[in-house]
Amino acid sequence: MVDFSRFDARHYPTLPVRDGYEAWAPTYESTVSDLMDQRLLDRLATVPWASVGEAVDLACGTGRGGTWLKAKGVGRLTGVDFTPGMLEKARARGVYDELRLDDATATGLPDAGFDLVTQMLADEHMADLAPAYREAARLARPGARFVLVGFHPWFLMSGFPTHFDRAPGEPVAIESYVHLFADHVRAAHAVGLRLAEMEEGVVDDAWVALKPKWEAYRDRPVSFALAWMKA
Ligand SMILES: C[S@@+](CC[C@H](N)C(=O)[O-])C[C@H]1O[C@@H](n2cnc3c(N)ncnc32)[C@H](O)[C@@H]1O
């Protein structure tokens, strides 16, 4: 792990993670595009979404991912997030069977209770990946999948933090860390998870149509998906 400040090119004021998401919750969904994660989820071929009986969506936020999972046919779905304002939005969506205000690295949910564990767009806020992978592996049944989607380290290392406008023209960043893919593999292998599949998404026409200034980042990788399997 390397602290994002090592790469920071923008020097926005930086908020702690919970404070940041509490402030972002009201406008989060108008800022974050499905291109970031759902396009990659669509490409994963090894995850049997429709035969998942029990799933848990860690760091579920406002429930964008949960909505996608339910549409793919997953069964009972639990969401966990430690930011009350984000969880309230998820509750309003009505796609989770259970929502818990908890840390994604210490959920209190039962051992080996899930066929699918997901965590989308949250690892960059975790200083250490080991607790997140340990918790995902603890929750997963043998043969279960852990699907982690992340903001690409290339973008962070280019000085581009996770950020939003707290008020018009007032950008703020949220505390972030950079993890290399080797960090993910090390953390996963330490807890018995093996990589089944990986995808990366790059800035393409669809992104540039949405964010014209991202022409400067065309063809650069912006997000990734790792599909792990528990032995
Ligand atoms: C960028 S949002 C992603 C939300 C959702 N997964 C999505 O894809 O839209 C990051 C979320 O991670 C949550 N988060 C970050 N670290 C967390 C932790 N250790 N435990 C629980 N939630 C966490 C934040 O509260 C926030 O809701």
PDB file of N, CA and C and ligand atoms in Angstrom, residues 17 21 28 37 59-61 64 81-83 86 102-104 120-122 125-126, ligand 1:
ATOM      1  N   VAL A  17     -12.857   8.812   5.282  1.00  0.00           N
ATOM      2  CA  VAL A  17     -13.764   8.065   4.402  1.00  0.00           C
ATOM      3  C   VAL A  17     -15.239   8.250   4.780  1.00  0.00           C
ATOM      4  N   TYR A  21     -18.097  10.174   2.438  1.00  0.00           N
ATOM      5  CA  TYR A  21     -19.288   9.556   1.835  1.00  0.00           C
ATOM      6  C   TYR A  21     -20.582  10.097   2.440  1.00  0.00           C
ATOM      7  N   TYR A  28     -24.140  11.322  -4.861  1.00  0.00           N
ATOM      8  CA  TYR A  28     -23.252  10.243  -5.316  1.00  0.00           C
ATOM      9  C   TYR A  28     -23.719   9.616  -6.629  1.00  0.00           C
ATOM     10  N   ASP A  37     -18.154   0.089 -13.128  1.00  0.00           N
ATOM     11  CA  ASP A  37     -18.195  -1.258 -12.559  1.00  0.00           C
ATOM     12  C   ASP A  37     -19.100  -2.215 -13.328  1.00  0.00           C
ATOM     13  N   ALA A  59     -19.465  -2.888   1.563  1.00  0.00           N
ATOM     14  CA  ALA A  59     -19.312  -1.480   1.156  1.00  0.00           C
ATOM     15  C   ALA A  59     -20.325  -1.167   0.059  1.00  0.00           C
ATOM     16  N   CYS A  60     -21.565  -1.511   0.322  1.00  0.00           N
ATOM     17  CA  CYS A  60     -22.622  -1.480  -0.710  1.00  0.00           C
ATOM     18  C   CYS A  60     -23.010  -0.073  -1.115  1.00  0.00           C
ATOM     19  N   GLY A  61     -22.665   0.926  -0.299  1.00  0.00           N
ATOM     20  CA  GLY A  61     -23.016   2.299  -0.644  1.00  0.00           C
ATOM     21  C   GLY A  61     -24.511   2.460  -0.841  1.00  0.00           C
ATOM     22  N   ARG A  64     -26.059   0.622  -5.864  1.00  0.00           N
ATOM     23  CA  ARG A  64     -25.971   0.486  -7.331  1.00  0.00           C
ATOM     24  C   ARG A  64     -25.669  -0.953  -7.704  1.00  0.00           C
ATOM     25  N   ASP A  81     -22.421  -1.454   4.945  1.00  0.00           N
ATOM     26  CA  ASP A  81     -21.658  -0.225   4.700  1.00  0.00           C
ATOM     27  C   ASP A  81     -21.547   0.522   6.025  1.00  0.00           C
ATOM     28  N   PHE A  82     -20.464   1.277   6.196  1.00  0.00           N
ATOM     29  CA  PHE A  82     -20.301   1.976   7.480  1.00  0.00           C
ATOM     30  C   PHE A  82     -20.683   3.460   7.424  1.00  0.00           C
ATOM     31  N   THR A  83     -21.297   3.906   6.299  1.00  0.00           N
ATOM     32  CA  THR A  83     -21.706   5.315   6.201  1.00  0.00           C
ATOM     33  C   THR A  83     -23.236   5.395   6.216  1.00  0.00           C
ATOM     34  N   MET A  86     -25.161   6.762   3.060  1.00  0.00           N
ATOM     35  CA  MET A  86     -25.132   5.879   1.883  1.00  0.00           C
ATOM     36  C   MET A  86     -26.117   4.730   2.085  1.00  0.00           C
ATOM     37  N   ASP A 102     -22.111  -1.451   9.268  1.00  0.00           N
ATOM     38  CA  ASP A 102     -20.954  -2.152   9.828  1.00  0.00           C
ATOM     39  C   ASP A 102     -19.738  -1.939   8.953  1.00  0.00           C
ATOM     40  N   ASP A 103     -18.597  -2.280   9.523  1.00  0.00           N
ATOM     41  CA  ASP A 103     -17.361  -2.240   8.747  1.00  0.00           C
ATOM     42  C   ASP A 103     -17.297  -3.472   7.843  1.00  0.00           C
ATOM     43  N   ALA A 104     -16.912  -3.246   6.598  1.00  0.00           N
ATOM     44  CA  ALA A 104     -16.824  -4.348   5.636  1.00  0.00           C
ATOM     45  C   ALA A 104     -15.746  -5.354   6.023  1.00  0.00           C
ATOM     46  N   MET A 120     -17.424  -3.405  -4.218  1.00  0.00           N
ATOM     47  CA  MET A 120     -17.230  -2.577  -5.407  1.00  0.00           C
ATOM     48  C   MET A 120     -16.837  -1.151  -5.038  1.00  0.00           C
ATOM     49  N   LEU A 121     -15.727  -0.716  -5.618  1.00  0.00           N
ATOM     50  CA  LEU A 121     -15.264   0.674  -5.527  1.00  0.00           C
ATOM     51  C   LEU A 121     -15.008   1.126  -4.090  1.00  0.00           C
ATOM     52  N   ALA A 122     -14.402   0.268  -3.320  1.00  0.00           N
ATOM     53  CA  ALA A 122     -14.114   0.635  -1.928  1.00  0.00           C
ATOM     54  C   ALA A 122     -12.674   0.328  -1.518  1.00  0.00           C
ATOM     55  N   HIS A 125     -10.061   2.899  -0.448  1.00  0.00           N
ATOM     56  CA  HIS A 125     -10.198   3.629   0.820  1.00  0.00           C
ATOM     57  C   HIS A 125      -9.664   2.829   2.000  1.00  0.00           C
ATOM     58  N   MET A 126      -9.148   1.648   1.726  1.00  0.00           N
ATOM     59  CA  MET A 126      -8.661   0.779   2.807  1.00  0.00           C
ATOM     60  C   MET A 126      -7.138   0.797   2.823  1.00  0.00           C
TER      61      MET A 126
HETATM   62  C1  LIG B   1     -17.395   4.630  -3.989  1.00  0.00           C
HETATM   63  S1  LIG B   1     -18.564   4.038  -2.799  1.00  0.00           S
HETATM   64  C2  LIG B   1     -19.048   2.510  -3.558  1.00  0.00           C
HETATM   65  C3  LIG B   1     -20.447   2.135  -3.181  1.00  0.00           C
HETATM   66  C4  LIG B   1     -21.027   0.994  -3.992  1.00  0.00           C
HETATM   67  N1  LIG B   1     -20.318  -0.238  -3.749  1.00  0.00           N
HETATM   68  C5  LIG B   1     -21.001   1.356  -5.456  1.00  0.00           C
HETATM   69  O1  LIG B   1     -20.343   0.635  -6.214  1.00  0.00           O
HETATM   70  O2  LIG B   1     -21.625   2.336  -5.834  1.00  0.00           O
HETATM   71  C6  LIG B   1     -17.540   3.471  -1.479  1.00  0.00           C
HETATM   72  C7  LIG B   1     -18.359   2.971  -0.310  1.00  0.00           C
HETATM   73  O3  LIG B   1     -17.498   2.195   0.517  1.00  0.00           O
HETATM   74  C8  LIG B   1     -17.867   2.411   1.844  1.00  0.00           C
HETATM   75  N2  LIG B   1     -16.742   1.967   2.665  1.00  0.00           N
HETATM   76  C9  LIG B   1     -15.440   2.286   2.527  1.00  0.00           C
HETATM   77  N3  LIG B   1     -14.705   1.626   3.420  1.00  0.00           N
HETATM   78  C10 LIG B   1     -15.570   0.863   4.144  1.00  0.00           C
HETATM   79  C11 LIG B   1     -15.415  -0.041   5.216  1.00  0.00           C
HETATM   80  N4  LIG B   1     -14.213  -0.309   5.743  1.00  0.00           N
HETATM   81  N5  LIG B   1     -16.513  -0.644   5.702  1.00  0.00           N
HETATM   82  C12 LIG B   1     -17.743  -0.375   5.193  1.00  0.00           C
HETATM   83  N6  LIG B   1     -17.956   0.477   4.187  1.00  0.00           N
HETATM   84  C13 LIG B   1     -16.875   1.086   3.664  1.00  0.00           C
HETATM   85  C14 LIG B   1     -18.207   3.881   1.922  1.00  0.00           C
HETATM   86  O4  LIG B   1     -19.006   4.185   3.034  1.00  0.00           O
HETATM   87  C15 LIG B   1     -18.941   4.057   0.587  1.00  0.00           C
HETATM   88  O5  LIG B   1     -20.319   3.866   0.741  1.00  0.00           O
END
